[in-house]
Amino acid sequence: MIGVVVPAHNEEACLPACLDALLRAARHPALKGEDVRIVVVLDDCHDGSAEIVMARPVTGLRIAARNVGVARAHGAAHLLAAGARWLAFTDADSVADERWLADQLSLACDAVCGCVTVDDWSAHPAAVRLRYLAHYQHRDDHRHVHGANLGVSARAYTVAGGFSGLALGEDVALVEALLAQGVEVKWSALPRVVTSARKVGRAAGGFADFVAGLADGDGRADAVA
């Protein structure tokens, strides 16, 4: 079984597109009918996120941590207990390609770090997009880590100790733990995810704040995560 984890905090505006895309990816013929279970971790949601989840064939788990690392870990633990052999992670403001899961698995490794494409720069000055594209490496052997486009085998995830309860940088910490354990990580542009460049994110210091910092020329290439 393949498991997908989506942490969400008040994401009613983005969740429909995110989940509908994941359901398409789960039905891709390259998966040969393997069971795919999608888990949305509703972290202290007070909007209509839960209703959106209930209207689709996905599982909703409620927590009140307001912590993305805890949310990802909670979803992963649920799926591992159900027998998942592969864990894929994305974000509620992101839309995975229909081949996303198939492409992760096709790389035949224990962990995949994928790239992201920003869907809409209209909320930002033109200079922000140019500064972002000037350093972003959308190619194989990049070194970006995105919680919105990450996959790992159940074995490797367990060996590395899983996600820690970090409110920021939980994805980077997991990849560092994987590398420390000698896990083969592929840095690939093949699995595709489109993500948001919204001005107000859900985690302080996260991708939205990084993009906002580019408006002042403060963003750094190594801050993309």
C-alpha positions as a Markdown table, in Angstrom:
| # | Residue | x | y | z |
|---|---|---|---|---|
| 1 | Met | 0.0 | 0.0 | 0.0 |
| 2 | Ile | 1.1 | 3.6 | -0.8 |
| 3 | Gly | 0.4 | 6.3 | 1.7 |
| 4 | Val | 0.0 | 10.0 | 1.1 |
| 5 | Val | 0.2 | 12.6 | 4.0 |
| 6 | Val | -1.2 | 16.1 | 3.7 |
| 7 | Pro | -0.9 | 18.4 | 6.7 |
| 8 | Ala | -3.6 | 21.1 | 6.7 |
| 9 | His | -4.4 | 24.1 | 8.9 |
| 10 | Asn | -7.4 | 26.1 | 7.7 |
| 11 | Glu | -6.9 | 25.2 | 4.0 |
| 12 | Glu | -10.4 | 25.2 | 2.7 |
| 13 | Ala | -9.5 | 27.3 | -0.3 |
| 14 | Cys | -6.7 | 25.0 | -1.5 |
| 15 | Leu | -7.7 | 21.5 | -0.3 |
| 16 | Pro | -10.2 | 20.7 | -3.1 |
| 17 | Ala | -7.6 | 21.1 | -5.9 |
| 18 | Cys | -5.0 | 19.3 | -3.8 |
| 19 | Leu | -7.1 | 16.3 | -3.0 |
| 20 | Asp | -8.6 | 16.0 | -6.4 |
| 21 | Ala | -5.1 | 15.9 | -7.9 |
| 22 | Leu | -4.0 | 13.3 | -5.4 |
| 23 | Leu | -7.0 | 11.1 | -6.2 |
| 24 | Arg | -6.1 | 11.3 | -9.9 |
| 25 | Ala | -2.5 | 10.3 | -9.1 |
| 26 | Ala | -3.7 | 7.4 | -7.0 |
| 27 | Arg | -5.5 | 6.0 | -10.0 |
| 28 | His | -2.6 | 6.2 | -12.5 |
| 29 | Pro | -2.3 | 2.9 | -14.4 |
| 30 | Ala | 1.4 | 2.7 | -13.7 |
| 31 | Leu | 0.5 | 1.9 | -10.1 |
| 32 | Lys | -1.2 | -1.3 | -11.4 |
| 33 | Gly | -4.1 | -0.9 | -9.0 |
| 34 | Glu | -2.1 | -0.8 | -5.8 |
| 35 | Asp | -4.1 | 0.6 | -2.9 |
| 36 | Val | -3.3 | 4.3 | -2.2 |
| 37 | Arg | -4.5 | 5.8 | 1.0 |
| 38 | Ile | -4.6 | 9.6 | 1.4 |
| 39 | Val | -4.5 | 11.0 | 4.9 |
| 40 | Val | -5.2 | 14.7 | 5.6 |
| 41 | Val | -4.0 | 15.7 | 9.1 |
| 42 | Leu | -6.4 | 18.5 | 10.1 |
| 43 | Asp | -4.3 | 20.4 | 12.5 |
| 44 | Asp | -6.4 | 22.8 | 14.6 |
| 45 | Cys | -8.7 | 23.6 | 11.7 |
| 46 | His | -11.6 | 26.0 | 12.3 |
| 47 | Asp | -12.8 | 26.4 | 8.7 |
| 48 | Gly | -14.4 | 24.1 | 6.2 |
| 49 | Ser | -11.4 | 21.9 | 5.7 |
| 50 | Ala | -12.9 | 18.9 | 7.5 |
| 51 | Glu | -16.1 | 19.0 | 5.3 |
| 52 | Ile | -13.9 | 19.0 | 2.2 |
| 53 | Val | -12.1 | 15.9 | 3.4 |
| 54 | Met | -15.4 | 14.2 | 4.3 |
| 55 | Ala | -16.7 | 14.7 | 0.8 |
| 56 | Arg | -13.9 | 12.6 | -0.7 |
| 57 | Pro | -12.6 | 9.1 | -0.3 |
| 58 | Val | -9.7 | 10.2 | 1.9 |
| 59 | Thr | -9.1 | 9.9 | 5.7 |
| 60 | Gly | -9.1 | 12.9 | 8.0 |
| 61 | Leu | -7.2 | 12.9 | 11.3 |
| 62 | Arg | -7.8 | 15.7 | 13.8 |
| 63 | Ile | -5.0 | 17.1 | 16.0 |
| 64 | Ala | -4.4 | 20.4 | 17.7 |
| 65 | Ala | -0.6 | 20.8 | 17.5 |
| 66 | Arg | -0.3 | 23.7 | 15.1 |
| 67 | Asn | 3.0 | 22.1 | 14.2 |
| 68 | Val | 3.7 | 20.8 | 10.7 |
| 69 | Gly | 6.3 | 18.3 | 11.9 |
| 70 | Val | 3.9 | 16.8 | 14.3 |
| 71 | Ala | 1.2 | 16.7 | 11.7 |
| 72 | Arg | 3.4 | 14.9 | 9.1 |
| 73 | Ala | 4.6 | 12.4 | 11.8 |
| 74 | His | 1.0 | 11.7 | 12.9 |
| 75 | Gly | -0.2 | 11.0 | 9.4 |
| 76 | Ala | 2.9 | 8.8 | 8.7 |
| 77 | Ala | 2.4 | 6.8 | 11.9 |
| 78 | His | -1.3 | 6.1 | 10.9 |
| 79 | Leu | -0.3 | 4.9 | 7.5 |
| 80 | Leu | 2.6 | 2.8 | 8.7 |
| 81 | Ala | 0.3 | 1.1 | 11.2 |
| 82 | Ala | -2.0 | 0.3 | 8.2 |
| 83 | Gly | 0.9 | -1.4 | 6.3 |
| 84 | Ala | 2.1 | 1.3 | 3.9 |
| 85 | Arg | 5.3 | 0.4 | 2.1 |
| 86 | Trp | 5.9 | 3.9 | 0.7 |
| 87 | Leu | 5.1 | 7.3 | 2.1 |
| 88 | Ala | 4.6 | 10.4 | 0.0 |
| 89 | Phe | 4.2 | 13.9 | 1.4 |
| 90 | Thr | 2.8 | 17.1 | 0.0 |
| 91 | Asp | 1.1 | 20.3 | 1.2 |
| 92 | Ala | -2.5 | 21.4 | 1.1 |
| 93 | Asp | -1.6 | 24.4 | -1.1 |
| 94 | Ser | 0.0 | 22.2 | -3.7 |
| 95 | Val | -1.2 | 20.2 | -6.7 |
| 96 | Ala | 0.6 | 17.0 | -7.6 |
| 97 | Asp | 0.9 | 15.8 | -11.2 |
| 98 | Glu | -1.2 | 12.8 | -12.2 |
| 99 | Arg | 2.1 | 10.8 | -12.5 |
| 100 | Trp | 3.5 | 12.1 | -9.1 |
| 101 | Leu | 3.3 | 8.8 | -7.2 |
| 102 | Ala | 4.2 | 6.7 | -10.3 |
| 103 | Asp | 7.2 | 8.9 | -10.9 |
| 104 | Gln | 8.4 | 8.7 | -7.3 |
| 105 | Leu | 8.3 | 4.9 | -7.4 |
| 106 | Ser | 9.9 | 4.6 | -10.8 |
| 107 | Leu | 13.1 | 6.0 | -9.4 |
| 108 | Ala | 13.6 | 2.8 | -7.5 |
| 109 | Cys | 15.3 | 4.2 | -4.4 |
| 110 | Asp | 14.5 | 4.7 | -0.7 |
| 111 | Ala | 13.8 | 8.4 | -0.8 |
| 112 | Val | 13.0 | 11.0 | -3.4 |
| 113 | Cys | 13.3 | 14.8 | -3.1 |
| 114 | Gly | 11.4 | 16.5 | -5.8 |
| 115 | Cys | 11.2 | 20.0 | -7.2 |
| 116 | Val | 8.2 | 22.4 | -7.1 |
| 117 | Thr | 6.9 | 24.9 | -9.6 |
| 118 | Val | 5.2 | 28.0 | -8.5 |
| 119 | Asp | 1.7 | 28.4 | -10.0 |
| 120 | Asp | 1.1 | 32.1 | -9.9 |
| 121 | Trp | 3.4 | 35.1 | -9.2 |
| 122 | Ser | 0.8 | 37.8 | -9.6 |
| 123 | Ala | 0.7 | 38.6 | -5.9 |
| 124 | His | 4.3 | 39.6 | -6.0 |
| 125 | Pro | 6.5 | 42.2 | -7.9 |
| 126 | Ala | 8.2 | 40.9 | -11.0 |
| 127 | Ala | 11.5 | 41.1 | -9.3 |
| 128 | Val | 10.5 | 38.3 | -6.8 |
| 129 | Arg | 9.9 | 35.8 | -9.6 |
| 130 | Leu | 13.2 | 36.8 | -11.3 |
| 131 | Arg | 15.2 | 36.4 | -8.1 |
| 132 | Tyr | 13.6 | 33.1 | -7.4 |
| 133 | Leu | 14.3 | 31.7 | -10.8 |
| 134 | Ala | 17.8 | 33.0 | -10.7 |
| 135 | His | 18.9 | 30.4 | -8.1 |
| 136 | Tyr | 16.3 | 27.7 | -8.2 |
| 137 | Gln | 17.6 | 24.5 | -9.8 |
| 138 | His | 14.7 | 22.7 | -11.5 |
| 139 | Arg | 16.8 | 19.7 | -12.6 |
| 140 | Asp | 18.0 | 16.3 | -11.5 |
| 141 | Asp | 20.7 | 16.4 | -8.8 |
| 142 | His | 19.3 | 19.6 | -7.3 |
| 143 | Arg | 19.6 | 20.0 | -3.6 |
| 144 | His | 16.2 | 21.5 | -2.7 |
| 145 | Val | 14.1 | 19.9 | 0.0 |
| 146 | His | 10.3 | 20.4 | -0.1 |
| 147 | Gly | 7.8 | 18.9 | 2.2 |
| 148 | Ala | 5.4 | 19.5 | -0.8 |
| 149 | Asn | 7.3 | 16.9 | -2.9 |
| 150 | Leu | 8.9 | 14.2 | -0.9 |
| 151 | Gly | 8.7 | 10.4 | -0.9 |
| 152 | Val | 10.3 | 7.8 | 1.3 |
| 153 | Ser | 10.1 | 4.0 | 1.8 |
| 154 | Ala | 8.6 | 2.8 | 5.0 |
| 155 | Arg | 11.8 | 1.1 | 5.9 |
| 156 | Ala | 14.0 | 4.1 | 5.4 |
| 157 | Tyr | 11.5 | 6.4 | 7.2 |
| 158 | Thr | 11.6 | 4.1 | 10.2 |
| 159 | Val | 15.4 | 3.7 | 10.2 |
| 160 | Ala | 15.8 | 7.5 | 10.1 |
| 161 | Gly | 13.4 | 8.0 | 13.0 |
| 162 | Gly | 10.7 | 9.7 | 11.1 |
| 163 | Phe | 9.6 | 13.4 | 11.3 |
| 164 | Ser | 10.6 | 15.2 | 14.4 |
| 165 | Gly | 8.2 | 17.6 | 16.0 |
| 166 | Leu | 9.7 | 20.7 | 14.4 |
| 167 | Ala | 7.4 | 23.6 | 13.4 |
| 168 | Leu | 9.9 | 24.5 | 10.7 |
| 169 | Gly | 12.5 | 22.6 | 8.7 |
| 170 | Glu | 11.0 | 19.2 | 9.5 |
| 171 | Asp | 11.5 | 18.1 | 5.9 |
| 172 | Val | 15.1 | 19.1 | 5.9 |
| 173 | Ala | 15.7 | 17.4 | 9.2 |
| 174 | Leu | 14.2 | 14.1 | 7.9 |
| 175 | Val | 16.4 | 14.2 | 4.8 |
| 176 | Glu | 19.5 | 14.9 | 6.8 |
| 177 | Ala | 18.6 | 11.9 | 9.1 |
| 178 | Leu | 18.1 | 9.7 | 6.0 |
| 179 | Leu | 21.5 | 10.7 | 4.6 |
| 180 | Ala | 23.1 | 10.1 | 8.0 |
| 181 | Gln | 21.7 | 6.5 | 7.9 |
| 182 | Gly | 23.2 | 5.9 | 4.5 |
| 183 | Val | 19.8 | 5.9 | 2.8 |
| 184 | Glu | 19.9 | 6.4 | -1.0 |
| 185 | Val | 18.3 | 9.7 | -1.8 |
| 186 | Lys | 17.5 | 10.8 | -5.3 |
| 187 | Trp | 17.2 | 14.5 | -6.1 |
| 188 | Ser | 14.9 | 14.4 | -9.1 |
| 189 | Ala | 12.9 | 16.8 | -11.2 |
| 190 | Leu | 10.7 | 13.9 | -12.5 |
| 191 | Pro | 7.9 | 14.0 | -9.8 |
| 192 | Arg | 6.1 | 17.2 | -10.4 |
| 193 | Val | 4.2 | 19.4 | -8.0 |
| 194 | Val | 2.8 | 22.9 | -8.5 |
| 195 | Thr | 2.7 | 25.0 | -5.3 |
| 196 | Ser | 1.5 | 28.3 | -4.2 |
| 197 | Ala | 3.5 | 31.6 | -3.8 |
| 198 | Arg | 0.9 | 33.0 | -1.5 |
| 199 | Lys | 2.0 | 35.9 | 0.7 |
| 200 | Val | 0.6 | 34.5 | 3.9 |
| 201 | Gly | 1.7 | 31.0 | 4.7 |
| 202 | Arg | 0.7 | 28.6 | 7.5 |
| 203 | Ala | 4.2 | 28.2 | 9.1 |
| 204 | Ala | 6.3 | 31.2 | 10.1 |
| 205 | Gly | 9.6 | 31.1 | 8.3 |
| 206 | Gly | 8.3 | 28.6 | 5.7 |
| 207 | Phe | 8.1 | 28.9 | 1.9 |
| 208 | Ala | 5.7 | 31.8 | 1.9 |
| 209 | Asp | 8.0 | 33.9 | 4.1 |
| 210 | Phe | 11.0 | 32.9 | 2.0 |
| 211 | Val | 9.3 | 34.1 | -1.2 |
| 212 | Ala | 8.2 | 37.3 | 0.6 |
| 213 | Gly | 11.8 | 37.9 | 1.6 |
| 214 | Leu | 12.8 | 38.0 | -2.0 |
| 215 | Ala | 10.9 | 41.2 | -2.4 |
| 216 | Asp | 13.6 | 42.9 | -0.3 |
| 217 | Gly | 16.4 | 40.8 | -1.8 |
| 218 | Asp | 16.7 | 38.9 | 1.4 |
| 219 | Gly | 16.0 | 35.4 | 0.1 |
| 220 | Arg | 18.9 | 33.0 | -0.1 |
| 221 | Ala | 19.3 | 30.0 | -2.4 |
| 222 | Asp | 19.9 | 27.7 | 0.6 |
| 223 | Ala | 16.7 | 28.8 | 2.3 |
| 224 | Val | 14.4 | 27.2 | -0.3 |
| 225 | Ala | 12.7 | 24.3 | 1.4 |
